[in-house]
Tab-separated table of N, CA and C in Angstrom:
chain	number	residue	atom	x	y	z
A	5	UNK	N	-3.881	-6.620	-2.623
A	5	UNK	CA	-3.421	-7.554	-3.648
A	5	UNK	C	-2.826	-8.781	-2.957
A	6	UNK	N	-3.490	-10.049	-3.130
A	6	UNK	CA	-2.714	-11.128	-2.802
A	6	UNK	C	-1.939	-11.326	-3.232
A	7	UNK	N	-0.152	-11.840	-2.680
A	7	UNK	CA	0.730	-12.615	-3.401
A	7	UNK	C	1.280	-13.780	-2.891
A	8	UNK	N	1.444	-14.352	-3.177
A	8	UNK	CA	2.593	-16.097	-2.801
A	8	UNK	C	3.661	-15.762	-3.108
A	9	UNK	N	4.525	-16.067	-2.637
A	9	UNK	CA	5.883	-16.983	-2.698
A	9	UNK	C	6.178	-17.763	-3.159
A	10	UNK	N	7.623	-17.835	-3.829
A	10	UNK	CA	8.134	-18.740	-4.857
A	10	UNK	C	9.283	-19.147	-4.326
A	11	UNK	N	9.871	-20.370	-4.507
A	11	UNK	CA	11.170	-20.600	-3.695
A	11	UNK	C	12.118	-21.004	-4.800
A	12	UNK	N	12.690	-20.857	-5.581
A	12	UNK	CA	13.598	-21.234	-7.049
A	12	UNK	C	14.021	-22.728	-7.072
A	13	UNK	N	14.023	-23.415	-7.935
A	13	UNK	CA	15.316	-24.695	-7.811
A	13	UNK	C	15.887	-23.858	-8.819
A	14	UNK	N	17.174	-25.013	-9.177
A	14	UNK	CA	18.161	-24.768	-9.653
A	14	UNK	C	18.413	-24.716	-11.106
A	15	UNK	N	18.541	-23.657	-12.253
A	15	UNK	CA	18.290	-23.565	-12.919
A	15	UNK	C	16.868	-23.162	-13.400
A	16	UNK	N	16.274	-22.824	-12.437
A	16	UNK	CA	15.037	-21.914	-13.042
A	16	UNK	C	15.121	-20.812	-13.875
A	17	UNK	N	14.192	-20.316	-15.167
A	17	UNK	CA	14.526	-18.837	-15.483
A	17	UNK	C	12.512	-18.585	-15.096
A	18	UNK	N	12.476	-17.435	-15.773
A	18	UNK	CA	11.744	-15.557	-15.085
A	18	UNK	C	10.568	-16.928	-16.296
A	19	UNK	N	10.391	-17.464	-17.137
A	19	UNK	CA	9.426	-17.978	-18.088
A	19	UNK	C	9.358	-19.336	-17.625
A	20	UNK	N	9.860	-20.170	-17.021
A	20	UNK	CA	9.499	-21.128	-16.383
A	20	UNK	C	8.677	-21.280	-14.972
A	21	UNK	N	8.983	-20.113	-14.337
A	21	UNK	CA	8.563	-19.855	-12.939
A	21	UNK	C	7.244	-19.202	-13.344
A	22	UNK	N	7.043	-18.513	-14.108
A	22	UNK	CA	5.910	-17.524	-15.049
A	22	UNK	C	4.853	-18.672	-15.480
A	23	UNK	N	5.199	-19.955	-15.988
A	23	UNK	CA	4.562	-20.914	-16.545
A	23	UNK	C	4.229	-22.064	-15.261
A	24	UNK	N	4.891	-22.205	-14.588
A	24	UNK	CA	4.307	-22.715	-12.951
A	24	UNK	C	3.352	-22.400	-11.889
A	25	UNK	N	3.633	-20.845	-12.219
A	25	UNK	CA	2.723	-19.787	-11.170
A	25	UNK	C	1.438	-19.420	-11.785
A	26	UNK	N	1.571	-19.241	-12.923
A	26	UNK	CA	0.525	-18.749	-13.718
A	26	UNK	C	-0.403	-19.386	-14.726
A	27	UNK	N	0.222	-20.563	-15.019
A	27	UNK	CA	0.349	-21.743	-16.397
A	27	UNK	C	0.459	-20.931	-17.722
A	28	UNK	N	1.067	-19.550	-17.837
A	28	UNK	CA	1.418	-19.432	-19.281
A	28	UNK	C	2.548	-18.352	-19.197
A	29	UNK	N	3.375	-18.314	-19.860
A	29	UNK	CA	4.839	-17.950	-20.089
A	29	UNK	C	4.435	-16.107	-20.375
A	30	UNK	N	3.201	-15.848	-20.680
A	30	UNK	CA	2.563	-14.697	-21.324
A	30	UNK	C	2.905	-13.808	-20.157
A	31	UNK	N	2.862	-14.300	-18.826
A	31	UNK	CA	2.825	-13.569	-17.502
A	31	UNK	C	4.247	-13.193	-17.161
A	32	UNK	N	5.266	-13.671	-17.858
A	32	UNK	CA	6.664	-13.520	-17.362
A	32	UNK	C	7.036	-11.961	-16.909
A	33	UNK	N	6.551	-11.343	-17.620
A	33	UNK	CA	6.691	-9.350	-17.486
A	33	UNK	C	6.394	-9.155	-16.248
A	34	UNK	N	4.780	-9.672	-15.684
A	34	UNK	CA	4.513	-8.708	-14.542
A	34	UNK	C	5.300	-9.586	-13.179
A	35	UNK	N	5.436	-11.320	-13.655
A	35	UNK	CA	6.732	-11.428	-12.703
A	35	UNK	C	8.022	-10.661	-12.052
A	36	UNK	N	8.387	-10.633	-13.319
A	36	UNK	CA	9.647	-9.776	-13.244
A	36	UNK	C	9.287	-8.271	-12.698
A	37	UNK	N	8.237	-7.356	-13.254
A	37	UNK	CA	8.341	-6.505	-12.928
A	37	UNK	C	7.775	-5.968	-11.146
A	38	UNK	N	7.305	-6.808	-10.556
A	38	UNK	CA	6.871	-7.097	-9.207
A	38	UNK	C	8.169	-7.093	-8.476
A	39	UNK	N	9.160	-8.367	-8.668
A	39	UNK	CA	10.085	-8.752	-8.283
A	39	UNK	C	11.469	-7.390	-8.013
A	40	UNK	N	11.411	-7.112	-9.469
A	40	UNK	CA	12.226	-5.870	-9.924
A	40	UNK	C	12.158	-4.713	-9.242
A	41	UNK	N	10.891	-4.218	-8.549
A	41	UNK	CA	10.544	-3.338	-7.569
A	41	UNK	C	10.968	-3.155	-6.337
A	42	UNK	N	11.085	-4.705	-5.407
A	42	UNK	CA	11.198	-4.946	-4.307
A	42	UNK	C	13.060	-5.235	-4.449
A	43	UNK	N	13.563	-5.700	-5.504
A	43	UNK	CA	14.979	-6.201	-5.703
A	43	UNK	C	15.768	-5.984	-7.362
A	44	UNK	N	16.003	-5.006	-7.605
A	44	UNK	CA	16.412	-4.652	-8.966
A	44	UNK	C	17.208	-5.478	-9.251
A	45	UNK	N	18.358	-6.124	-8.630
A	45	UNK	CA	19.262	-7.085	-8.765
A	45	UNK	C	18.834	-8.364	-9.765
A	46	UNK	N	17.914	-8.911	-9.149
A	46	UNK	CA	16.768	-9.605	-9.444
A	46	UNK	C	17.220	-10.009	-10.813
A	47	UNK	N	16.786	-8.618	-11.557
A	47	UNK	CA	16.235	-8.560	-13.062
A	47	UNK	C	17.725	-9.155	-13.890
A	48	UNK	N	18.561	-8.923	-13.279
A	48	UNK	CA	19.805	-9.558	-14.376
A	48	UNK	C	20.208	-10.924	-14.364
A	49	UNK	N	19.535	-11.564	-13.343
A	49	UNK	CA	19.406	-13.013	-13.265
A	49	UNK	C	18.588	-13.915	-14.013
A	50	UNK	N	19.352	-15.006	-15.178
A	50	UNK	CA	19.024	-15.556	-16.414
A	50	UNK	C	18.165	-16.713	-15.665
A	51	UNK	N	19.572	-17.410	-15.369
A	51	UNK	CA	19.290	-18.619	-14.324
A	51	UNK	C	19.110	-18.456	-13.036
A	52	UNK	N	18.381	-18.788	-12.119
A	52	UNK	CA	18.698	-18.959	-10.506
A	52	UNK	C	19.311	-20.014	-9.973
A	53	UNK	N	19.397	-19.535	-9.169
A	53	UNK	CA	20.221	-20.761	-8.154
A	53	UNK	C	19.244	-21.284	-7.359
A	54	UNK	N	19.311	-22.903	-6.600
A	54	UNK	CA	17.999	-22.623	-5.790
A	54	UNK	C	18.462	-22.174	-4.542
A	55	UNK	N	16.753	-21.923	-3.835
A	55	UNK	CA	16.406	-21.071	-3.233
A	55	UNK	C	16.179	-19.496	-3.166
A	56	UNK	N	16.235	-19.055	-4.228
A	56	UNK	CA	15.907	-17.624	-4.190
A	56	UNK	C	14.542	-17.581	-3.857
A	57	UNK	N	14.039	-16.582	-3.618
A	57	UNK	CA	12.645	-16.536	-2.626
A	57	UNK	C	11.969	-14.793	-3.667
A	58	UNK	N	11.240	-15.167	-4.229
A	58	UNK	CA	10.606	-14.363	-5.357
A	58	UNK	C	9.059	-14.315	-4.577
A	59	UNK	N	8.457	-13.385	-4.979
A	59	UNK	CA	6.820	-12.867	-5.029
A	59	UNK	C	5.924	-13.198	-6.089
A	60	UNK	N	4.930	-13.782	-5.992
A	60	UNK	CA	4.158	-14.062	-6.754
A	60	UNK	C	3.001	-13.173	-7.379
A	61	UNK	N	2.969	-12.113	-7.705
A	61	UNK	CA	1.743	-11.866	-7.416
A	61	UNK	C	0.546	-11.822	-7.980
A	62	UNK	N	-0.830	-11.631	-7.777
A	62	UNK	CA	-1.891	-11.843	-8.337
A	62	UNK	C	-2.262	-11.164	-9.665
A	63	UNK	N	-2.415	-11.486	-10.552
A	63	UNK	CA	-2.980	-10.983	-12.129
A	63	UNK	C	-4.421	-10.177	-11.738
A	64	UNK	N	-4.501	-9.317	-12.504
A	64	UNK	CA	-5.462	-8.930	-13.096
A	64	UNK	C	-6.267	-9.039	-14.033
A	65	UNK	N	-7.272	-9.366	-14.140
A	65	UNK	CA	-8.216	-10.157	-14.890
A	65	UNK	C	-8.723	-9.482	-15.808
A	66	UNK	N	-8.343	-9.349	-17.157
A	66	UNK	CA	-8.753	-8.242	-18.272
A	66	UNK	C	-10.563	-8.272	-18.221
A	67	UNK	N	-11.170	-7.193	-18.631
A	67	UNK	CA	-12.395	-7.448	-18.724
A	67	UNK	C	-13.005	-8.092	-19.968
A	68	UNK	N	-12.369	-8.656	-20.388
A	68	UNK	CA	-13.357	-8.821	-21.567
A	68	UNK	C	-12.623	-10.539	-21.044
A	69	UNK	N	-12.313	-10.965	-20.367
A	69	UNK	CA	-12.379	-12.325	-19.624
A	69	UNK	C	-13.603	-12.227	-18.116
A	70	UNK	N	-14.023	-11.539	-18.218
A	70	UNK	CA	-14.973	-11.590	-17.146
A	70	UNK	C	-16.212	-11.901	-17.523
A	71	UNK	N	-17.382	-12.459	-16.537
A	71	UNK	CA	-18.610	-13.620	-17.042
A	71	UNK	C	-19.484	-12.337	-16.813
């Protein structure tokens, strides 16, 4: 599974970073829940501060989006 890296500014939340990485806010769950794995802490954070350093990782492509 490929993932990227995310580096926070200030005042980021889990649906803005979701809508940057992904372009739709729909993805915010498997953000969080990636993140949440590696750093449970993570998950109670509304706002960030910058620089927090988050995982990006790659979606899965439902099939009935496939050509």
């Amino acid at each position: 599974m490929y993932m990227q890296e995310y580096r926070t500014i200030q005042s980021d939340t889990w649906d803005q970073i979701a809508l940057k990485a992904y372009g739709s806010e729909l993805s915010t769950q498997s953000l969080m829940a990636e993140n949440g794995i590696r750093n449970p802490d993570l998950l109670a954070i509304w706002r960030f501060e910058y620089g927090q350093q988050l995982v990006v990782p790659e979606l899965a492509i439902p099939e009935s989006q496939v050509a």
